[in-house]
Amino acid sequence: MILVVHVKPNARETKIISWRDKGTIIVAIKAPPVNGKGNRELLRFLADKLGVPKTHLEIKRGQSGRVKQVLLPDSTDLDRLTTDINTPGCH
């Protein structure tokens, strides 16, 4: 399963901002986009929120951009990402 993530680096804290649509999420990342720090922080955050090992997540496209395609295990419950935000109609 692919999750599209729009990343906003250098935020005060790492958190989910909102869902853009059913398969696209906007995430603020505390880490800077330097030497892979932002990507590592994104994967750590998503793994924690989704309850899966970080090694089961992979950035397939967008390693150096703000729009990333993250490969998730097929059995991943994306509803676990909605606990931080209140966006009606997205999940």
Short mmCIF file of N, CA, C and O in Angstrom, two decimals:
data_model
loop_
_atom_site.label_atom_id
_atom_site.label_comp_id
_atom_site.label_asym_id
_atom_site.label_seq_id
_atom_site.Cartn_x
_atom_site.Cartn_y
_atom_site.Cartn_z
N MET A 1 0.85 -1.16 0.00
CA MET A 1 0.00 0.00 0.00
C MET A 1 0.90 1.23 0.00
O MET A 1 1.89 1.28 0.70
N ILE A 2 0.54 2.22 -0.80
CA ILE A 2 1.31 3.46 -0.89
C ILE A 2 0.53 4.59 -0.21
O ILE A 2 -0.66 4.77 -0.45
N LEU A 3 1.23 5.33 0.65
CA LEU A 3 0.68 6.52 1.29
C LEU A 3 1.48 7.71 0.76
O LEU A 3 2.70 7.71 0.82
N VAL A 4 0.78 8.71 0.22
CA VAL A 4 1.45 9.92 -0.24
C VAL A 4 1.51 10.88 0.94
O VAL A 4 0.50 11.13 1.61
N VAL A 5 2.71 11.39 1.19
CA VAL A 5 2.92 12.28 2.34
C VAL A 5 3.52 13.60 1.84
O VAL A 5 4.55 13.60 1.18
N HIS A 6 2.85 14.69 2.18
CA HIS A 6 3.40 16.03 1.93
C HIS A 6 4.08 16.44 3.23
O HIS A 6 3.43 16.52 4.28
N VAL A 7 5.37 16.69 3.17
CA VAL A 7 6.17 16.96 4.37
C VAL A 7 6.45 18.46 4.48
O VAL A 7 6.78 19.11 3.49
N LYS A 8 6.31 18.96 5.70
CA LYS A 8 6.67 20.35 6.02
C LYS A 8 7.79 20.28 7.05
O LYS A 8 7.52 20.08 8.23
N PRO A 9 9.05 20.42 6.62
CA PRO A 9 10.19 20.27 7.53
C PRO A 9 10.38 21.49 8.44
O PRO A 9 9.76 22.54 8.23
N ASN A 10 11.26 21.34 9.43
CA ASN A 10 11.63 22.39 10.37
C ASN A 10 10.45 22.93 11.17
O ASN A 10 10.40 24.11 11.50
N ALA A 11 9.51 22.05 11.52
CA ALA A 11 8.36 22.46 12.33
C ALA A 11 8.74 22.46 13.80
O ALA A 11 9.77 21.93 14.20
N ARG A 12 7.90 23.03 14.64
CA ARG A 12 8.14 23.02 16.08
C ARG A 12 8.06 21.62 16.66
O ARG A 12 8.75 21.29 17.61
N GLU A 13 7.16 20.80 16.07
CA GLU A 13 7.01 19.43 16.51
C GLU A 13 6.59 18.57 15.33
O GLU A 13 6.06 19.07 14.36
N THR A 14 6.83 17.28 15.45
CA THR A 14 6.41 16.35 14.41
C THR A 14 4.97 15.95 14.70
O THR A 14 4.67 15.43 15.77
N LYS A 15 4.09 16.23 13.73
CA LYS A 15 2.68 15.90 13.92
C LYS A 15 1.96 15.87 12.58
O LYS A 15 2.45 16.40 11.58
N ILE A 16 0.80 15.25 12.60
CA ILE A 16 -0.06 15.21 11.43
C ILE A 16 -0.83 16.52 11.38
O ILE A 16 -1.45 16.91 12.37
N ILE A 17 -0.78 17.19 10.25
CA ILE A 17 -1.52 18.44 10.10
C ILE A 17 -2.93 18.16 9.61
O ILE A 17 -3.90 18.61 10.21
N SER A 18 -3.05 17.39 8.52
CA SER A 18 -4.38 17.08 7.99
C SER A 18 -4.27 16.02 6.91
O SER A 18 -3.18 15.67 6.46
N TRP A 19 -5.42 15.52 6.49
CA TRP A 19 -5.53 14.64 5.33
C TRP A 19 -5.90 15.50 4.15
O TRP A 19 -6.81 16.32 4.24
N ARG A 20 -5.20 15.35 3.04
CA ARG A 20 -5.56 16.07 1.82
C ARG A 20 -6.69 15.32 1.11
O ARG A 20 -7.63 15.91 0.62
N ASP A 21 -6.56 13.99 1.05
CA ASP A 21 -7.61 13.12 0.53
C ASP A 21 -7.40 11.75 1.15
O ASP A 21 -6.58 11.61 2.05
N LYS A 22 -8.11 10.74 0.68
CA LYS A 22 -8.06 9.43 1.34
C LYS A 22 -6.67 8.80 1.38
O LYS A 22 -6.35 8.08 2.31
N GLY A 23 -5.81 9.08 0.41
CA GLY A 23 -4.49 8.47 0.38
C GLY A 23 -3.34 9.44 0.54
O GLY A 23 -2.19 9.07 0.33
N THR A 24 -3.64 10.69 0.93
CA THR A 24 -2.60 11.71 1.03
C THR A 24 -2.71 12.44 2.36
O THR A 24 -3.78 12.93 2.72
N ILE A 25 -1.58 12.51 3.07
CA ILE A 25 -1.56 13.14 4.38
C ILE A 25 -0.49 14.23 4.41
O ILE A 25 0.51 14.14 3.69
N ILE A 26 -0.72 15.27 5.20
CA ILE A 26 0.24 16.35 5.37
C ILE A 26 0.83 16.22 6.77
O ILE A 26 0.09 16.17 7.75
N VAL A 27 2.16 16.15 6.84
CA VAL A 27 2.84 15.93 8.12
C VAL A 27 3.91 17.01 8.32
O VAL A 27 4.71 17.27 7.42
N ALA A 28 3.89 17.63 9.50
CA ALA A 28 4.95 18.55 9.90
C ALA A 28 6.05 17.73 10.54
O ALA A 28 5.78 16.86 11.37
N ILE A 29 7.29 17.98 10.16
CA ILE A 29 8.44 17.25 10.67
C ILE A 29 9.37 18.23 11.38
O ILE A 29 9.74 19.25 10.82
N LYS A 30 9.76 17.89 12.60
CA LYS A 30 10.65 18.75 13.38
C LYS A 30 12.05 18.80 12.79
O LYS A 30 12.72 19.82 12.83
N ALA A 31 12.51 17.72 12.21
CA ALA A 31 13.88 17.62 11.69
C ALA A 31 14.04 18.44 10.41
O ALA A 31 13.09 18.62 9.65
N PRO A 32 15.25 18.91 10.16
CA PRO A 32 15.52 19.62 8.91
C PRO A 32 15.69 18.64 7.76
O PRO A 32 16.02 17.47 7.97
N PRO A 33 15.49 19.12 6.53
CA PRO A 33 15.65 18.25 5.36
C PRO A 33 17.11 18.16 4.93
O PRO A 33 17.47 18.48 3.80
N VAL A 34 17.97 17.73 5.84
CA VAL A 34 19.41 17.69 5.58
C VAL A 34 19.94 16.29 5.90
O VAL A 34 19.64 15.74 6.96
N ASN A 35 20.72 15.74 4.99
CA ASN A 35 21.37 14.43 5.19
C ASN A 35 20.40 13.32 5.61
O ASN A 35 20.76 12.46 6.40
N GLY A 36 19.18 13.36 5.11
CA GLY A 36 18.22 12.29 5.40
C GLY A 36 17.57 12.38 6.77
O GLY A 36 16.80 11.49 7.13
N LYS A 37 17.85 13.42 7.54
CA LYS A 37 17.27 13.54 8.89
C LYS A 37 15.75 13.63 8.85
O LYS A 37 15.06 13.01 9.65
N GLY A 38 15.23 14.41 7.90
CA GLY A 38 13.78 14.54 7.77
C GLY A 38 13.12 13.22 7.39
O GLY A 38 12.07 12.86 7.94
N ASN A 39 13.73 12.48 6.47
CA ASN A 39 13.18 11.19 6.06
C ASN A 39 13.18 10.20 7.21
O ASN A 39 12.21 9.47 7.43
N ARG A 40 14.27 10.17 7.98
CA ARG A 40 14.34 9.25 9.13
C ARG A 40 13.29 9.60 10.18
O ARG A 40 12.64 8.73 10.74
N GLU A 41 13.12 10.89 10.42
CA GLU A 41 12.11 11.33 11.39
C GLU A 41 10.71 10.98 10.90
O GLU A 41 9.86 10.54 11.68
N LEU A 42 10.44 11.16 9.61
CA LEU A 42 9.13 10.81 9.05
C LEU A 42 8.85 9.32 9.23
O LEU A 42 7.77 8.94 9.69
N LEU A 43 9.80 8.46 8.87
CA LEU A 43 9.59 7.02 9.00
C LEU A 43 9.43 6.60 10.46
O LEU A 43 8.59 5.77 10.77
N ARG A 44 10.21 7.19 11.35
CA ARG A 44 10.08 6.88 12.78
C ARG A 44 8.69 7.27 13.28
O ARG A 44 8.02 6.51 13.96
N PHE A 45 8.23 8.46 12.90
CA PHE A 45 6.92 8.96 13.32
C PHE A 45 5.79 8.08 12.78
O PHE A 45 4.89 7.67 13.53
N LEU A 46 5.83 7.77 11.48
CA LEU A 46 4.77 6.94 10.89
C LEU A 46 4.76 5.55 11.49
O LEU A 46 3.68 5.00 11.78
N ALA A 47 5.93 4.96 11.70
CA ALA A 47 6.00 3.62 12.30
C ALA A 47 5.38 3.63 13.69
O ALA A 47 4.61 2.72 14.05
N ASP A 48 5.67 4.65 14.47
CA ASP A 48 5.12 4.77 15.82
C ASP A 48 3.60 4.91 15.78
O ASP A 48 2.88 4.23 16.51
N LYS A 49 3.10 5.79 14.92
CA LYS A 49 1.66 6.02 14.82
C LYS A 49 0.90 4.80 14.29
O LYS A 49 -0.21 4.52 14.72
N LEU A 50 1.51 4.10 13.34
CA LEU A 50 0.84 2.96 12.71
C LEU A 50 1.05 1.65 13.48
O LEU A 50 0.40 0.65 13.18
N GLY A 51 1.97 1.65 14.42
CA GLY A 51 2.22 0.45 15.20
C GLY A 51 2.91 -0.65 14.41
O GLY A 51 2.66 -1.83 14.63
N VAL A 52 3.78 -0.25 13.49
CA VAL A 52 4.55 -1.22 12.70
C VAL A 52 6.03 -0.92 12.89
O VAL A 52 6.41 0.21 13.18
N PRO A 53 6.89 -1.91 12.70
CA PRO A 53 8.34 -1.65 12.79
C PRO A 53 8.78 -0.69 11.69
O PRO A 53 8.27 -0.73 10.57
N LYS A 54 9.72 0.18 12.02
CA LYS A 54 10.23 1.15 11.06
C LYS A 54 10.82 0.46 9.83
O LYS A 54 10.77 1.00 8.72
N THR A 55 11.35 -0.74 10.02
CA THR A 55 11.96 -1.47 8.91
C THR A 55 10.92 -1.94 7.89
O THR A 55 11.28 -2.35 6.80
N HIS A 56 9.63 -1.87 8.23
CA HIS A 56 8.57 -2.28 7.31
C HIS A 56 8.08 -1.12 6.44
O HIS A 56 7.20 -1.30 5.61
N LEU A 57 8.65 0.07 6.65
CA LEU A 57 8.28 1.25 5.87
C LEU A 57 9.43 1.63 4.95
O LEU A 57 10.59 1.48 5.31
N GLU A 58 9.08 2.14 3.78
CA GLU A 58 10.12 2.53 2.82
C GLU A 58 9.63 3.71 1.99
O GLU A 58 8.50 3.71 1.52
N ILE A 59 10.49 4.69 1.82
CA ILE A 59 10.17 5.80 0.92
C ILE A 59 10.51 5.35 -0.49
O ILE A 59 11.68 5.15 -0.83
N LYS A 60 9.50 5.14 -1.31
CA LYS A 60 9.69 4.64 -2.68
C LYS A 60 10.04 5.77 -3.64
O LYS A 60 10.81 5.57 -4.57
N ARG A 61 9.43 6.93 -3.46
CA ARG A 61 9.69 8.08 -4.32
C ARG A 61 9.70 9.33 -3.47
O ARG A 61 8.98 9.42 -2.49
N GLY A 62 10.52 10.31 -3.86
CA GLY A 62 10.52 11.60 -3.20
C GLY A 62 11.51 11.73 -2.06
O GLY A 62 11.31 12.55 -1.18
N GLN A 63 12.58 10.95 -2.08
CA GLN A 63 13.57 11.02 -1.00
C GLN A 63 14.10 12.44 -0.80
O GLN A 63 14.39 12.83 0.32
N SER A 64 14.23 13.20 -1.87
CA SER A 64 14.79 14.55 -1.74
C SER A 64 13.75 15.65 -1.93
O SER A 64 14.09 16.82 -1.97
N GLY A 65 12.48 15.27 -2.02
CA GLY A 65 11.43 16.27 -2.21
C GLY A 65 10.48 16.31 -1.02
O GLY A 65 10.61 15.54 -0.07
N ARG A 66 9.54 17.21 -1.10
CA ARG A 66 8.56 17.34 -0.02
C ARG A 66 7.37 16.41 -0.19
O ARG A 66 6.64 16.17 0.77
N VAL A 67 7.14 15.92 -1.40
CA VAL A 67 6.06 14.96 -1.64
C VAL A 67 6.70 13.58 -1.75
O VAL A 67 7.55 13.35 -2.60
N LYS A 68 6.29 12.68 -0.86
CA LYS A 68 6.91 11.36 -0.79
C LYS A 68 5.85 10.27 -0.94
O LYS A 68 4.72 10.46 -0.52
N GLN A 69 6.25 9.17 -1.53
CA GLN A 69 5.41 7.98 -1.58
C GLN A 69 6.03 6.97 -0.63
O GLN A 69 7.15 6.52 -0.85
N VAL A 70 5.30 6.65 0.43
CA VAL A 70 5.79 5.74 1.45
C VAL A 70 5.09 4.40 1.29
O VAL A 70 3.85 4.33 1.29
N LEU A 71 5.88 3.35 1.14
CA LEU A 71 5.35 2.00 1.02
C LEU A 71 5.07 1.46 2.43
O LEU A 71 5.96 1.44 3.28
N LEU A 72 3.82 1.05 2.65
CA LEU A 72 3.39 0.50 3.93
C LEU A 72 3.00 -0.95 3.74
O LEU A 72 2.61 -1.36 2.65
N PRO A 73 3.04 -1.76 4.81
CA PRO A 73 2.53 -3.12 4.71
C PRO A 73 1.05 -3.08 4.31
O PRO A 73 0.32 -2.17 4.72
N ASP A 74 0.61 -4.05 3.52
CA ASP A 74 -0.77 -4.08 3.03
C ASP A 74 -1.81 -4.11 4.15
O ASP A 74 -2.92 -3.62 4.00
N SER A 75 -1.45 -4.66 5.29
CA SER A 75 -2.41 -4.78 6.39
C SER A 75 -2.45 -3.55 7.29
O SER A 75 -3.11 -3.55 8.32
N THR A 76 -1.79 -2.46 6.90
CA THR A 76 -1.72 -1.25 7.72
C THR A 76 -3.09 -0.60 7.86
O THR A 76 -3.82 -0.43 6.89
N ASP A 77 -3.44 -0.23 9.09
CA ASP A 77 -4.70 0.44 9.40
C ASP A 77 -4.45 1.95 9.41
O ASP A 77 -3.95 2.49 10.39
N LEU A 78 -4.83 2.62 8.32
CA LEU A 78 -4.59 4.06 8.23
C LEU A 78 -5.45 4.86 9.19
O LEU A 78 -5.16 6.02 9.47
N ASP A 79 -6.50 4.26 9.73
CA ASP A 79 -7.33 4.95 10.70
C ASP A 79 -6.54 5.32 11.95
O ASP A 79 -6.92 6.23 12.68
N ARG A 80 -5.43 4.64 12.20
CA ARG A 80 -4.59 4.98 13.35
C ARG A 80 -3.96 6.36 13.21
O ARG A 80 -3.55 6.96 14.20
N LEU A 81 -3.90 6.88 11.99
CA LEU A 81 -3.34 8.20 11.76
C LEU A 81 -4.35 9.31 12.04
O LEU A 81 -3.98 10.47 12.14
N THR A 82 -5.62 8.97 12.16
CA THR A 82 -6.65 10.00 12.35
C THR A 82 -6.86 10.35 13.82
O THR A 82 -7.62 11.26 14.11
N THR A 83 -6.18 9.69 14.73
CA THR A 83 -6.39 9.97 16.15
C THR A 83 -5.86 11.32 16.56
O THR A 83 -6.31 11.90 17.54
N ASP A 84 -4.91 11.89 15.81
CA ASP A 84 -4.32 13.18 16.16
C ASP A 84 -5.08 14.36 15.58
O ASP A 84 -4.93 15.48 16.04
N ILE A 85 -5.87 14.11 14.56
CA ILE A 85 -6.52 15.23 13.86
C ILE A 85 -8.01 15.03 13.81
O ILE A 85 -8.51 13.94 14.01
N ASN A 86 -8.70 16.09 13.54
CA ASN A 86 -10.15 16.02 13.45
C ASN A 86 -10.55 16.58 12.10
O ASN A 86 -10.90 17.75 11.98
N THR A 87 -10.46 15.76 11.08
CA THR A 87 -10.80 16.18 9.73
C THR A 87 -12.01 15.39 9.27
O THR A 87 -11.91 14.23 8.91
N PRO A 88 -13.20 16.00 9.30
CA PRO A 88 -14.41 15.27 8.92
C PRO A 88 -14.38 14.83 7.46
O PRO A 88 -13.89 15.54 6.60
N GLY A 89 -14.88 13.63 7.22
CA GLY A 89 -15.06 13.13 5.88
C GLY A 89 -13.85 12.53 5.22
O GLY A 89 -13.92 12.10 4.09
N CYS A 90 -12.72 12.49 5.89
CA CYS A 90 -11.52 11.95 5.25
C CYS A 90 -11.23 10.52 5.65
O CYS A 90 -10.46 9.85 5.03
N HIS A 91 -11.73 10.02 6.74
CA HIS A 91 -11.54 8.63 7.13
C HIS A 91 -12.60 8.23 8.09
O HIS A 91 -13.12 8.68 8.91
#
